DNA sequence: TTGTACGCGTTATCAG
DNA sequence: CTGATAACGCGTACAA
């Protein structure tokens, strides 16, 4: 019974054979007009096309893919569609892939390793042609597994120096260093940093970047003025408050992301400090949140959409070349100073 | 040449036949142990399982789907992965679908009708088993087309009363009405509303809800105190400023979304008004942005993740029942009063 | 220009 | 329990 499922009955389950019969030709000819391959007499082409039009016949992509051994499918594993970055990257990725005839199969892992493995297994069975991996942790275990995959893999927003795996991302070390430098160059010396969690690779890189800048300027980052949060607005607020309890207040605060920067600004304002007159505040990205700040926030601009696009390009290139060369593509960033920052 | 593409060469291109040959059985038997269908002697099952394990063989899902006439694929069309709602809904949708053995194929349309049609065509060819449609406009044209589709369709975050198409969403009219009522019940009578664009169905419903509440309280919404923006933070700011230029200032401002509410708060504070002492402000959702406000923002809570889950359930139910009954599922909301609102 | 016939990798039916 | 063998719907040499 192929009609068990109601909707099946509504499907125009015509196949090439039936179209061929109606047209009085063979399936080969129908296939030819469908794929614009080979020569077909104008009149028969017309006839077949009309028939297709009338009957609403559409080729079964599954069968085609099976025959062609090509699925045009790219798998994407994400922690989840949270934050502003991932969704935007997905937009770019999807647009670029779609324009090149690929479809995106998305899978959320919630950051759980077994889920990731399960999804990868599914991808293998579905014969995806490539995979984009955009989660928060990329361990050696991951690396080992990915390198054995029978299709190209592109890691998003994570650094890997492993040969055989490509990655696209931002230069977290450098952008953090530049941001810190921009504050230092304005004369700030009493410097506070509210960074992201140690468990995040990018947060560690950003922290190192900040420290590198401070070192260049010969500025000592007092441990009491260095905090770590989980990128939430509330963390920025709480950690800023802790910092304000210190003897020596900072004149500049750099936060690991916009959210914590906004939290810091709110905390400062509510405790009677002026921004930027008393304290300059800067974040390390430039999301919509930055616009929510009552004081136009300084930060670092970079495009997640472009990142997604870039990853798609690497992917397509890898698929078409038959192998993905080891590549590390860094997307540009741009320091953006607004009202929340002033010279001392 | 099936080895044109490099990665193909790495694929474990074993098929059932080869496994069968290695095990000295027929493909039918291999298929049986793979699908736990039918009885297989323990010893041969063991042997086959070991062989599968050793060779790393994995069934070709494409071939299986072709034979079974079941793709386990659900298509999703979104404008784009923007805002906070869609990505969260996608999370819920994906989780629930994935737990039930379905995969999500996503497609962005950028809100362009032709793109939507193109994606629908692709879905049909890929023989998806259902489609979720989550864009900003749902016209009669859409409705007409969707009703003819050979698979169930669930509309997300849009109202349709069309039989044959299900939809899941929030009660925009009611939640706006309740939010407005909560302000009115606190004694506010000089009332301003900064709504969303007329082109958005939900914005229109919210506006109507607000007006219904006002009517109940016999309060007249002065045209000068009613504005429409595009849901951006900046719109809230600009429109609030316009309102402040009016003769009679409002004591309460309701915004169509959090973003505009935050913009309004910022504008008020920067122009010397106190929130909520001088003006109460409230939004109509409760996203992360609300936390960014320096004054804890009041709003309306509802879960996009739950919405996605619900849509997935409707979908699965529809697929399994063979037909999707006309259903309209409204998810709960909750008025949430915080510091930004006070009685007059 | 067109048709024949086989392959793609599974599932499922029906005998043994 | 197990094995042929026919679908599933399409692409494509190879012939005609």
Short mmCIF file of C-alpha atoms in Angstrom, two decimals, chain A residues 2 5-8 10-11 13 58-63 65-66 69-71 73 80-82 87-88 90-91 94-95 98 103-108 110 119 121-122 124-127 129 147 149-152 233 262 266 269-270 288-289 291-294 318-319 322-324, chain B residues 5-8 10-13 58-63 65-66 69-71 73 80-82 87-88 90-91 94-95 98 103-108 110 119 121-122 124-127 129 147 149-152 233 262 266 269-270 288-289 291-294 318-319 322-324:
data_model
loop_
_atom_site.label_atom_id
_atom_site.label_comp_id
_atom_site.label_asym_id
_atom_site.label_seq_id
_atom_site.Cartn_x
_atom_site.Cartn_y
_atom_site.Cartn_z
CA UNK A 2 1.72 3.11 -1.09
CA UNK A 5 -0.25 8.20 4.02
CA UNK A 6 -2.93 10.58 2.95
CA UNK A 7 -0.72 13.20 1.49
CA UNK A 8 0.95 10.65 -0.68
CA UNK A 10 -2.17 13.98 -3.48
CA UNK A 11 1.32 13.71 -4.86
CA UNK A 13 3.27 10.64 -8.66
CA UNK A 58 8.46 17.11 -11.46
CA UNK A 59 11.48 14.88 -11.49
CA UNK A 60 12.19 12.99 -8.33
CA UNK A 61 15.37 14.52 -7.06
CA UNK A 62 16.05 11.54 -4.85
CA UNK A 63 16.19 9.18 -7.78
CA UNK A 65 20.71 12.02 -6.86
CA UNK A 66 20.96 8.31 -6.46
CA UNK A 69 25.71 9.98 -6.89
CA UNK A 70 25.48 13.62 -6.02
CA UNK A 71 23.27 14.98 -3.30
CA UNK A 73 23.55 18.62 0.36
CA UNK A 80 21.99 26.15 18.55
CA UNK A 81 20.68 29.16 16.71
CA UNK A 82 21.49 31.50 19.51
CA UNK A 87 22.02 33.10 12.64
CA UNK A 88 23.73 35.71 10.53
CA UNK A 90 23.73 30.82 8.57
CA UNK A 91 22.14 33.46 6.38
CA UNK A 94 22.67 29.49 3.05
CA UNK A 95 22.47 32.27 0.51
CA UNK A 98 21.65 28.11 -2.43
CA UNK A 103 20.88 22.85 0.11
CA UNK A 104 21.59 23.26 3.78
CA UNK A 105 20.67 20.59 6.25
CA UNK A 106 20.85 21.99 9.72
CA UNK A 107 21.40 20.12 12.93
CA UNK A 108 21.60 21.44 16.45
CA UNK A 110 23.29 21.79 22.07
CA UNK A 119 24.45 14.22 13.49
CA UNK A 121 26.59 9.88 11.35
CA UNK A 122 23.32 11.05 9.89
CA UNK A 124 27.31 10.42 6.37
CA UNK A 125 24.30 8.27 5.74
CA UNK A 126 22.60 11.05 3.91
CA UNK A 127 25.73 11.38 1.83
CA UNK A 129 28.89 16.55 0.25
CA UNK A 147 39.88 14.55 9.41
CA UNK A 149 35.35 12.24 7.16
CA UNK A 150 34.82 11.40 3.51
CA UNK A 151 33.78 14.96 2.72
CA UNK A 152 35.27 18.39 3.25
CA UNK A 233 24.41 41.62 29.87
CA UNK A 262 26.15 47.40 27.73
CA UNK A 266 24.39 50.63 32.72
CA UNK A 269 25.57 55.23 34.90
CA UNK A 270 23.47 53.89 37.71
CA UNK A 288 22.32 45.32 17.52
CA UNK A 289 22.79 45.40 21.25
CA UNK A 291 22.59 50.35 19.54
CA UNK A 292 20.54 49.65 22.60
CA UNK A 293 23.05 51.35 24.80
CA UNK A 294 22.03 54.77 25.90
CA UNK A 318 36.55 22.06 -1.86
CA UNK A 319 33.77 19.97 -3.29
CA UNK A 322 37.66 17.12 -5.02
CA UNK A 323 39.68 18.04 -2.04
CA UNK A 324 39.73 20.85 0.41
CA UNK B 5 35.68 14.01 -7.36
CA UNK B 6 38.41 13.47 -4.88
CA UNK B 7 36.28 13.01 -1.84
CA UNK B 8 34.32 10.34 -3.55
CA UNK B 10 37.49 8.43 0.28
CA UNK B 11 33.89 7.36 0.61
CA UNK B 12 33.40 3.90 1.92
CA UNK B 13 31.44 3.03 -1.12
CA UNK B 58 26.65 2.64 6.23
CA UNK B 59 23.44 2.28 4.31
CA UNK B 60 22.76 4.84 1.64
CA UNK B 61 19.84 6.77 2.94
CA UNK B 62 19.00 8.08 -0.50
CA UNK B 63 18.45 4.63 -1.87
CA UNK B 65 14.27 6.75 0.87
CA UNK B 66 13.71 6.09 -2.78
CA UNK B 69 9.10 6.62 -0.70
CA UNK B 70 9.74 8.48 2.50
CA UNK B 71 12.27 11.25 2.84
CA UNK B 73 12.59 15.79 5.24
CA UNK B 80 16.07 35.18 6.89
CA UNK B 81 17.54 34.18 10.21
CA UNK B 82 17.14 37.61 11.66
CA UNK B 87 16.27 31.58 15.25
CA UNK B 88 14.67 30.48 18.49
CA UNK B 90 14.10 27.19 14.42
CA UNK B 91 15.76 25.72 17.48
CA UNK B 94 14.65 21.45 14.74
CA UNK B 95 14.92 19.80 18.12
CA UNK B 98 15.15 15.72 14.98
CA UNK B 103 15.63 16.54 9.17
CA UNK B 104 15.22 20.21 8.52
CA UNK B 105 16.06 21.71 5.19
CA UNK B 106 16.24 25.44 5.48
CA UNK B 107 15.73 28.01 2.79
CA UNK B 108 15.89 31.77 3.01
CA UNK B 110 14.62 37.38 1.78
CA UNK B 119 12.18 27.11 -2.77
CA UNK B 121 9.51 24.03 -6.12
CA UNK B 122 12.78 22.65 -4.79
CA UNK B 124 8.51 19.48 -4.08
CA UNK B 125 11.26 18.00 -6.14
CA UNK B 126 13.07 16.89 -3.07
CA UNK B 127 9.84 15.31 -1.94
CA UNK B 129 7.09 15.59 3.67
CA UNK B 147 -3.39 24.71 -0.20
CA UNK B 149 0.74 21.51 -2.05
CA UNK B 150 0.94 17.73 -1.79
CA UNK B 151 2.24 17.91 1.76
CA UNK B 152 1.13 19.56 4.98
CA UNK B 233 15.84 50.69 18.24
CA UNK B 262 14.50 50.56 24.49
CA UNK B 266 16.86 56.11 25.88
CA UNK B 269 16.24 59.68 29.67
CA UNK B 270 18.38 61.76 27.38
CA UNK B 288 17.43 39.88 25.41
CA UNK B 289 17.22 43.49 24.37
CA UNK B 291 17.76 43.36 29.58
CA UNK B 292 19.92 45.87 27.83
CA UNK B 293 17.73 48.70 28.94
CA UNK B 294 19.11 50.68 31.79
CA UNK B 318 -0.16 15.86 10.09
CA UNK B 319 2.32 13.65 8.33
CA UNK B 322 -1.93 11.50 6.38
CA UNK B 323 -3.67 14.80 6.48
CA UNK B 324 -3.28 17.95 8.45
#
